[in-house]
Amino acid sequence: MGLSSGFYNSLSGLNASGAGLSVIGNNIANINTVGFKSSRSLFGDILNSTVNGDASMQVGRGVGLDGVQTLFGQGTVLGTGNALDFAIQGEGFFTVSDASRNNALFYTRDGQFVLDEDHYIVNANGLRLQGTAGDIQIPVNALGETVMPPLATGAVSMQVNLSANSALPTMDWDNPLNPPNNRFSSATGPVPGSYNFTSSVTVYDSAGNSHLMDVFFRKTTTNLQWEAFAVWDANGQNTNGLITHDYRYQALGALTFGTTLDAQGRTLVNLASPAGPVSAALQWDPVWQAGPQTVTIDFSGSTQYGLPSAANFLTADGYPEGGLTNFRIDREGQLFGLYSNGQEMRLDQLRIARFAAPTELSKAGKNLFARSETSGAPVETVAGSGGAGLIFGNSLEMSNINLADEFVTMIAMQRAFQANAQAMTTTNEMLIKLTQI
């Protein structure tokens, strides 16, 4: 020990300061890296030596870099307008898999994703984003197209008011007991005079073709009682420039209204029966390439008042085929595909990973972290539960680097480097003097 030990102490200070400056430089270099987490240097003194075995005469042996700690503070979340840009606000990491490395899992806060040629959602390096069901892949049809298949209409809800002032129709439809007054044919359907009111709804067949289904209402000889019929054109296709029709109908049964008094003593006229939906069995000509379908029609909430007949509420399920146009994600990480038919389809829910010791994760480069022996096993959950943060779509989390803090730390590190250099110079001059004695 002696002057030479002071020389090596100063050298350790220079090395530690240089390492600290490297950490700061890396932080500043990644100030615009999406999801980047800053690091800080952890220094510790080197084991002391004891002079003559006296504990009160311990002399330090310099400083060493004990470690580099990643700081997982929240970065600013900025909107981007890109539907496949995701940001986590809170704890947790996106999980991605590397198909080229036996589906090895990595973790990241970088939420920049795109669709690849195989319709997987991937990051800039081709790693696949993980959902609760594994790799998130957009469904395709037999031709490899990202389309939503059609859904045949199965349920219609129709709430009408049938005017109490309606007169009885003078004509029947297909009543074999009254041939002169038949007013329904496959070419023309029903004609005025055979019904009191009609309301139309668009239905879709199993091939995704749209059709109009009309519901005709006829008042019967009994007050508060009506008949309902479903009418549809099974053909309607344009053949050789001519439109041919194949109108068909099905009786839906009687609609019976009942009267009740409300709390103020006013008379209410509401549908008493049928109590539930009725069914219409629709069939289509082969040209549509669609099979038969059953459509249930619910008239609940319909009334009979003196007001003009009108459809007050009308809705139906079913839709045609639609192509993928965009994406939507909610705060819990549920990802939906938006399609050109106005529908959306749930694709998956993002898998979020949490760690007991995230600062112990191993940096794998390219904005990725890997599990280490000291980080603990990943706890897989979804956003909004298990302590995981929330997901923001059309947004990215920027780096959490505070440039002002980095500059202040850089100045302090520079001063330490200069001071250690000066101490080394002084020690060197003293050693030269010593050799000259």
PDB file of N, CA and C in Angstrom, residues 6-81:
ATOM      1  N   GLY A   6      -3.067   4.734  -4.224  1.00  0.00           N
ATOM      2  CA  GLY A   6      -3.826   5.936  -4.607  1.00  0.00           C
ATOM      3  C   GLY A   6      -3.952   6.045  -6.112  1.00  0.00           C
ATOM      4  N   PHE A   7      -2.910   5.637  -6.836  1.00  0.00           N
ATOM      5  CA  PHE A   7      -2.934   5.664  -8.299  1.00  0.00           C
ATOM      6  C   PHE A   7      -4.062   4.750  -8.824  1.00  0.00           C
ATOM      7  N   TYR A   8      -4.136   3.539  -8.266  1.00  0.00           N
ATOM      8  CA  TYR A   8      -5.158   2.589  -8.723  1.00  0.00           C
ATOM      9  C   TYR A   8      -6.561   2.967  -8.258  1.00  0.00           C
ATOM     10  N   ASN A   9      -6.650   3.637  -7.095  1.00  0.00           N
ATOM     11  CA  ASN A   9      -7.962   4.143  -6.655  1.00  0.00           C
ATOM     12  C   ASN A   9      -8.508   5.158  -7.650  1.00  0.00           C
ATOM     13  N   SER A  10      -7.628   6.061  -8.082  1.00  0.00           N
ATOM     14  CA  SER A  10      -8.052   7.066  -9.067  1.00  0.00           C
ATOM     15  C   SER A  10      -8.420   6.407 -10.386  1.00  0.00           C
ATOM     16  N   LEU A  11      -7.685   5.369 -10.759  1.00  0.00           N
ATOM     17  CA  LEU A  11      -7.996   4.666 -11.998  1.00  0.00           C
ATOM     18  C   LEU A  11      -9.380   4.023 -11.924  1.00  0.00           C
ATOM     19  N   SER A  12      -9.723   3.452 -10.757  1.00  0.00           N
ATOM     20  CA  SER A  12     -11.055   2.856 -10.603  1.00  0.00           C
ATOM     21  C   SER A  12     -12.133   3.928 -10.713  1.00  0.00           C
ATOM     22  N   GLY A  13     -11.840   5.121 -10.198  1.00  0.00           N
ATOM     23  CA  GLY A  13     -12.789   6.234 -10.317  1.00  0.00           C
ATOM     24  C   GLY A  13     -12.986   6.647 -11.757  1.00  0.00           C
ATOM     25  N   LEU A  14     -11.874   6.662 -12.537  1.00  0.00           N
ATOM     26  CA  LEU A  14     -11.998   6.990 -13.954  1.00  0.00           C
ATOM     27  C   LEU A  14     -12.842   5.948 -14.686  1.00  0.00           C
ATOM     28  N   ASN A  15     -12.594   4.668 -14.392  1.00  0.00           N
ATOM     29  CA  ASN A  15     -13.359   3.605 -15.044  1.00  0.00           C
ATOM     30  C   ASN A  15     -14.843   3.674 -14.685  1.00  0.00           C
ATOM     31  N   ALA A  16     -15.130   3.917 -13.402  1.00  0.00           N
ATOM     32  CA  ALA A  16     -16.526   4.000 -12.967  1.00  0.00           C
ATOM     33  C   ALA A  16     -17.221   5.197 -13.596  1.00  0.00           C
ATOM     34  N   SER A  17     -16.531   6.339 -13.645  1.00  0.00           N
ATOM     35  CA  SER A  17     -17.119   7.532 -14.261  1.00  0.00           C
ATOM     36  C   SER A  17     -17.367   7.302 -15.749  1.00  0.00           C
ATOM     37  N   GLY A  18     -16.421   6.630 -16.393  1.00  0.00           N
ATOM     38  CA  GLY A  18     -16.605   6.322 -17.812  1.00  0.00           C
ATOM     39  C   GLY A  18     -17.801   5.421 -18.047  1.00  0.00           C
ATOM     40  N   ALA A  19     -17.979   4.413 -17.163  1.00  0.00           N
ATOM     41  CA  ALA A  19     -19.131   3.528 -17.289  1.00  0.00           C
ATOM     42  C   ALA A  19     -20.427   4.299 -17.059  1.00  0.00           C
ATOM     43  N   GLY A  20     -20.406   5.200 -16.066  1.00  0.00           N
ATOM     44  CA  GLY A  20     -21.599   6.010 -15.803  1.00  0.00           C
ATOM     45  C   GLY A  20     -21.955   6.899 -16.978  1.00  0.00           C
ATOM     46  N   LEU A  21     -20.921   7.477 -17.619  1.00  0.00           N
ATOM     47  CA  LEU A  21     -21.178   8.304 -18.802  1.00  0.00           C
ATOM     48  C   LEU A  21     -21.733   7.471 -19.949  1.00  0.00           C
ATOM     49  N   SER A  22     -21.312   6.217 -20.054  1.00  0.00           N
ATOM     50  CA  SER A  22     -21.848   5.335 -21.096  1.00  0.00           C
ATOM     51  C   SER A  22     -23.346   5.078 -20.873  1.00  0.00           C
ATOM     52  N   VAL A  23     -23.739   4.894 -19.606  1.00  0.00           N
ATOM     53  CA  VAL A  23     -25.156   4.686 -19.299  1.00  0.00           C
ATOM     54  C   VAL A  23     -25.960   5.922 -19.657  1.00  0.00           C
ATOM     55  N   ILE A  24     -25.443   7.096 -19.300  1.00  0.00           N
ATOM     56  CA  ILE A  24     -26.130   8.349 -19.627  1.00  0.00           C
ATOM     57  C   ILE A  24     -26.213   8.529 -21.139  1.00  0.00           C
ATOM     58  N   GLY A  25     -25.114   8.242 -21.830  1.00  0.00           N
ATOM     59  CA  GLY A  25     -25.111   8.373 -23.286  1.00  0.00           C
ATOM     60  C   GLY A  25     -26.131   7.472 -23.938  1.00  0.00           C
ATOM     61  N   ASN A  26     -26.275   6.242 -23.396  1.00  0.00           N
ATOM     62  CA  ASN A  26     -27.268   5.319 -23.941  1.00  0.00           C
ATOM     63  C   ASN A  26     -28.679   5.846 -23.712  1.00  0.00           C
ATOM     64  N   ASN A  27     -28.928   6.434 -22.540  1.00  0.00           N
ATOM     65  CA  ASN A  27     -30.234   7.028 -22.268  1.00  0.00           C
ATOM     66  C   ASN A  27     -30.550   8.120 -23.276  1.00  0.00           C
ATOM     67  N   ILE A  28     -29.602   9.034 -23.459  1.00  0.00           N
ATOM     68  CA  ILE A  28     -29.839  10.169 -24.355  1.00  0.00           C
ATOM     69  C   ILE A  28     -30.007   9.692 -25.791  1.00  0.00           C
ATOM     70  N   ALA A  29     -29.242   8.682 -26.186  1.00  0.00           N
ATOM     71  CA  ALA A  29     -29.354   8.168 -27.547  1.00  0.00           C
ATOM     72  C   ALA A  29     -30.734   7.592 -27.824  1.00  0.00           C
ATOM     73  N   ASN A  30     -31.414   7.099 -26.772  1.00  0.00           N
ATOM     74  CA  ASN A  30     -32.723   6.463 -26.946  1.00  0.00           C
ATOM     75  C   ASN A  30     -33.876   7.352 -26.502  1.00  0.00           C
ATOM     76  N   ILE A  31     -33.654   8.654 -26.492  1.00  0.00           N
ATOM     77  CA  ILE A  31     -34.708   9.551 -26.011  1.00  0.00           C
ATOM     78  C   ILE A  31     -35.960   9.470 -26.866  1.00  0.00           C
ATOM     79  N   ASN A  32     -35.820   9.132 -28.149  1.00  0.00           N
ATOM     80  CA  ASN A  32     -36.979   9.016 -29.036  1.00  0.00           C
ATOM     81  C   ASN A  32     -37.351   7.566 -29.329  1.00  0.00           C
ATOM     82  N   THR A  33     -36.805   6.628 -28.581  1.00  0.00           N
ATOM     83  CA  THR A  33     -37.135   5.217 -28.770  1.00  0.00           C
ATOM     84  C   THR A  33     -38.435   4.904 -28.039  1.00  0.00           C
ATOM     85  N   VAL A  34     -39.427   4.409 -28.784  1.00  0.00           N
ATOM     86  CA  VAL A  34     -40.744   4.142 -28.202  1.00  0.00           C
ATOM     87  C   VAL A  34     -40.644   3.086 -27.113  1.00  0.00           C
ATOM     88  N   GLY A  35     -41.223   3.402 -25.961  1.00  0.00           N
ATOM     89  CA  GLY A  35     -41.272   2.451 -24.857  1.00  0.00           C
ATOM     90  C   GLY A  35     -39.953   2.225 -24.146  1.00  0.00           C
ATOM     91  N   PHE A  36     -38.909   3.008 -24.490  1.00  0.00           N
ATOM     92  CA  PHE A  36     -37.595   2.793 -23.861  1.00  0.00           C
ATOM     93  C   PHE A  36     -37.644   3.211 -22.394  1.00  0.00           C
ATOM     94  N   LYS A  37     -36.966   2.440 -21.555  1.00  0.00           N
ATOM     95  CA  LYS A  37     -36.878   2.738 -20.129  1.00  0.00           C
ATOM     96  C   LYS A  37     -35.441   3.112 -19.786  1.00  0.00           C
ATOM     97  N   SER A  38     -35.291   4.245 -19.131  1.00  0.00           N
ATOM     98  CA  SER A  38     -33.954   4.746 -18.793  1.00  0.00           C
ATOM     99  C   SER A  38     -33.283   3.863 -17.745  1.00  0.00           C
ATOM    100  N   SER A  39     -31.967   4.010 -17.640  1.00  0.00           N
ATOM    101  CA  SER A  39     -31.174   3.245 -16.672  1.00  0.00           C
ATOM    102  C   SER A  39     -30.337   4.196 -15.831  1.00  0.00           C
ATOM    103  N   ARG A  40     -29.901   3.729 -14.696  1.00  0.00           N
ATOM    104  CA  ARG A  40     -28.986   4.500 -13.859  1.00  0.00           C
ATOM    105  C   ARG A  40     -27.882   3.588 -13.354  1.00  0.00           C
ATOM    106  N   SER A  41     -26.723   4.187 -13.101  1.00  0.00           N
ATOM    107  CA  SER A  41     -25.557   3.438 -12.622  1.00  0.00           C
ATOM    108  C   SER A  41     -25.603   3.315 -11.114  1.00  0.00           C
ATOM    109  N   LEU A  42     -25.247   2.137 -10.626  1.00  0.00           N
ATOM    110  CA  LEU A  42     -25.150   1.895  -9.187  1.00  0.00           C
ATOM    111  C   LEU A  42     -23.689   1.646  -8.852  1.00  0.00           C
ATOM    112  N   PHE A  43     -23.118   2.525  -8.040  1.00  0.00           N
ATOM    113  CA  PHE A  43     -21.699   2.427  -7.671  1.00  0.00           C
ATOM    114  C   PHE A  43     -21.556   1.925  -6.241  1.00  0.00           C
ATOM    115  N   GLY A  44     -20.422   1.260  -5.976  1.00  0.00           N
ATOM    116  CA  GLY A  44     -20.112   0.817  -4.623  1.00  0.00           C
ATOM    117  C   GLY A  44     -18.611   0.820  -4.394  1.00  0.00           C
ATOM    118  N   ASP A  45     -18.202   1.074  -3.151  1.00  0.00           N
ATOM    119  CA  ASP A  45     -16.769   1.080  -2.866  1.00  0.00           C
ATOM    120  C   ASP A  45     -16.218  -0.330  -2.875  1.00  0.00           C
ATOM    121  N   ILE A  46     -14.932  -0.430  -3.197  1.00  0.00           N
ATOM    122  CA  ILE A  46     -14.268  -1.724  -3.268  1.00  0.00           C
ATOM    123  C   ILE A  46     -13.748  -2.087  -1.887  1.00  0.00           C
ATOM    124  N   LEU A  47     -13.658  -3.383  -1.592  1.00  0.00           N
ATOM    125  CA  LEU A  47     -13.252  -3.887  -0.287  1.00  0.00           C
ATOM    126  C   LEU A  47     -12.042  -3.134   0.256  1.00  0.00           C
ATOM    127  N   ASN A  48     -12.178  -2.651   1.493  1.00  0.00           N
ATOM    128  CA  ASN A  48     -11.093  -1.898   2.134  1.00  0.00           C
ATOM    129  C   ASN A  48      -9.945  -2.814   2.555  1.00  0.00           C
ATOM    130  N   SER A  49      -8.775  -2.233   2.648  1.00  0.00           N
ATOM    131  CA  SER A  49      -7.622  -2.945   3.219  1.00  0.00           C
ATOM    132  C   SER A  49      -7.318  -2.356   4.583  1.00  0.00           C
ATOM    133  N   THR A  50      -6.804  -3.182   5.476  1.00  0.00           N
ATOM    134  CA  THR A  50      -6.541  -2.756   6.856  1.00  0.00           C
ATOM    135  C   THR A  50      -5.047  -2.624   7.082  1.00  0.00           C
ATOM    136  N   VAL A  51      -4.623  -1.493   7.676  1.00  0.00           N
ATOM    137  CA  VAL A  51      -3.214  -1.247   7.966  1.00  0.00           C
ATOM    138  C   VAL A  51      -2.867  -1.853   9.316  1.00  0.00           C
ATOM    139  N   ASN A  52      -1.885  -2.751   9.321  1.00  0.00           N
ATOM    140  CA  ASN A  52      -1.391  -3.371  10.556  1.00  0.00           C
ATOM    141  C   ASN A  52      -2.509  -4.079  11.335  1.00  0.00           C
ATOM    142  N   GLY A  53      -3.547  -4.575  10.612  1.00  0.00           N
ATOM    143  CA  GLY A  53      -4.605  -5.315  11.287  1.00  0.00           C
ATOM    144  C   GLY A  53      -5.504  -4.464  12.137  1.00  0.00           C
ATOM    145  N   ASP A  54      -5.396  -3.126  12.050  1.00  0.00           N
ATOM    146  CA  ASP A  54      -6.190  -2.221  12.887  1.00  0.00           C
ATOM    147  C   ASP A  54      -7.439  -1.821  12.097  1.00  0.00           C
ATOM    148  N   ALA A  55      -8.657  -2.165  12.625  1.00  0.00           N
ATOM    149  CA  ALA A  55      -9.901  -1.860  11.920  1.00  0.00           C
ATOM    150  C   ALA A  55     -10.131  -0.378  11.766  1.00  0.00           C
ATOM    151  N   SER A  56      -9.524   0.413  12.630  1.00  0.00           N
ATOM    152  CA  SER A  56      -9.694   1.872  12.529  1.00  0.00           C
ATOM    153  C   SER A  56      -8.763   2.466  11.489  1.00  0.00           C
ATOM    154  N   MET A  57      -7.942   1.619  10.855  1.00  0.00           N
ATOM    155  CA  MET A  57      -6.981   2.107   9.859  1.00  0.00           C
ATOM    156  C   MET A  57      -7.298   1.501   8.484  1.00  0.00           C
ATOM    157  N   GLN A  58      -8.590   1.458   8.123  1.00  0.00           N
ATOM    158  CA  GLN A  58      -8.989   0.897   6.842  1.00  0.00           C
ATOM    159  C   GLN A  58      -8.846   1.950   5.748  1.00  0.00           C
ATOM    160  N   VAL A  59      -8.239   1.551   4.676  1.00  0.00           N
ATOM    161  CA  VAL A  59      -8.031   2.445   3.536  1.00  0.00           C
ATOM    162  C   VAL A  59      -8.811   1.869   2.343  1.00  0.00           C
ATOM    163  N   GLY A  60      -9.608   2.709   1.685  1.00  0.00           N
ATOM    164  CA  GLY A  60     -10.421   2.263   0.570  1.00  0.00           C
ATOM    165  C   GLY A  60      -9.578   1.837  -0.620  1.00  0.00           C
ATOM    166  N   ARG A  61     -10.145   0.966  -1.456  1.00  0.00           N
ATOM    167  CA  ARG A  61      -9.452   0.497  -2.664  1.00  0.00           C
ATOM    168  C   ARG A  61     -10.138   0.998  -3.943  1.00  0.00           C
ATOM    169  N   GLY A  62     -10.930   2.074  -3.811  1.00  0.00           N
ATOM    170  CA  GLY A  62     -11.535   2.661  -4.996  1.00  0.00           C
ATOM    171  C   GLY A  62     -13.025   2.355  -5.120  1.00  0.00           C
ATOM    172  N   VAL A  63     -13.537   2.533  -6.316  1.00  0.00           N
ATOM    173  CA  VAL A  63     -14.968   2.403  -6.582  1.00  0.00           C
ATOM    174  C   VAL A  63     -15.178   1.439  -7.753  1.00  0.00           C
ATOM    175  N   GLY A  64     -16.313   0.766  -7.732  1.00  0.00           N
ATOM    176  CA  GLY A  64     -16.659  -0.137  -8.831  1.00  0.00           C
ATOM    177  C   GLY A  64     -18.114   0.043  -9.231  1.00  0.00           C
ATOM    178  N   LEU A  65     -18.445  -0.364 -10.431  1.00  0.00           N
ATOM    179  CA  LEU A  65     -19.824  -0.316 -10.913  1.00  0.00           C
ATOM    180  C   LEU A  65     -20.533  -1.579 -10.433  1.00  0.00           C
ATOM    181  N   ASP A  66     -21.444  -1.413  -9.473  1.00  0.00           N
ATOM    182  CA  ASP A  66     -22.152  -2.560  -8.921  1.00  0.00           C
ATOM    183  C   ASP A  66     -23.248  -3.073  -9.853  1.00  0.00           C
ATOM    184  N   GLY A  67     -23.801  -2.194 -10.643  1.00  0.00           N
ATOM    185  CA  GLY A  67     -24.868  -2.629 -11.543  1.00  0.00           C
ATOM    186  C   GLY A  67     -25.481  -1.456 -12.282  1.00  0.00           C
ATOM    187  N   VAL A  68     -26.310  -1.798 -13.249  1.00  0.00           N
ATOM    188  CA  VAL A  68     -27.066  -0.797 -14.000  1.00  0.00           C
ATOM    189  C   VAL A  68     -28.537  -1.144 -13.831  1.00  0.00           C
ATOM    190  N   GLN A  69     -29.290  -0.240 -13.227  1.00  0.00           N
ATOM    191  CA  GLN A  69     -30.692  -0.487 -12.896  1.00  0.00           C
ATOM    192  C   GLN A  69     -31.612   0.180 -13.915  1.00  0.00           C
ATOM    193  N   THR A  70     -32.580  -0.591 -14.418  1.00  0.00           N
ATOM    194  CA  THR A  70     -33.584  -0.053 -15.341  1.00  0.00           C
ATOM    195  C   THR A  70     -34.707   0.579 -14.538  1.00  0.00           C
ATOM    196  N   LEU A  71     -35.112   1.772 -14.931  1.00  0.00           N
ATOM    197  CA  LEU A  71     -36.166   2.511 -14.247  1.00  0.00           C
ATOM    198  C   LEU A  71     -37.447   2.403 -15.068  1.00  0.00           C
ATOM    199  N   PHE A  72     -38.451   1.774 -14.484  1.00  0.00           N
ATOM    200  CA  PHE A  72     -39.678   1.497 -15.222  1.00  0.00           C
ATOM    201  C   PHE A  72     -40.781   2.520 -14.961  1.00  0.00           C
ATOM    202  N   GLY A  73     -40.401   3.774 -14.784  1.00  0.00           N
ATOM    203  CA  GLY A  73     -41.405   4.823 -14.653  1.00  0.00           C
ATOM    204  C   GLY A  73     -42.214   4.983 -15.930  1.00  0.00           C
ATOM    205  N   GLN A  74     -43.435   5.490 -15.791  1.00  0.00           N
ATOM    206  CA  GLN A  74     -44.335   5.643 -16.938  1.00  0.00           C
ATOM    207  C   GLN A  74     -43.822   6.709 -17.900  1.00  0.00           C
ATOM    208  N   GLY A  75     -43.833   6.383 -19.188  1.00  0.00           N
ATOM    209  CA  GLY A  75     -43.526   7.354 -20.213  1.00  0.00           C
ATOM    210  C   GLY A  75     -44.783   8.065 -20.677  1.00  0.00           C
ATOM    211  N   THR A  76     -44.632   9.168 -21.357  1.00  0.00           N
ATOM    212  CA  THR A  76     -45.777   9.921 -21.862  1.00  0.00           C
ATOM    213  C   THR A  76     -46.481   9.135 -22.966  1.00  0.00           C
ATOM    214  N   VAL A  77     -47.815   9.088 -22.901  1.00  0.00           N
ATOM    215  CA  VAL A  77     -48.613   8.412 -23.926  1.00  0.00           C
ATOM    216  C   VAL A  77     -49.092   9.452 -24.931  1.00  0.00           C
ATOM    217  N   LEU A  78     -48.714   9.257 -26.189  1.00  0.00           N
ATOM    218  CA  LEU A  78     -49.069  10.193 -27.253  1.00  0.00           C
ATOM    219  C   LEU A  78     -49.943   9.501 -28.290  1.00  0.00           C
ATOM    220  N   GLY A  79     -50.957  10.209 -28.795  1.00  0.00           N
ATOM    221  CA  GLY A  79     -51.806   9.686 -29.843  1.00  0.00           C
ATOM    222  C   GLY A  79     -51.089   9.668 -31.179  1.00  0.00           C
ATOM    223  N   THR A  80     -51.364   8.634 -31.986  1.00  0.00           N
ATOM    224  CA  THR A  80     -50.710   8.501 -33.287  1.00  0.00           C
ATOM    225  C   THR A  80     -51.697   8.401 -34.445  1.00  0.00           C
ATOM    226  N   GLY A  81     -52.920   7.965 -34.185  1.00  0.00           N
ATOM    227  CA  GLY A  81     -53.876   7.751 -35.258  1.00  0.00           C
ATOM    228  C   GLY A  81     -53.714   6.432 -35.966  1.00  0.00           C
TER     229      GLY A  81
END
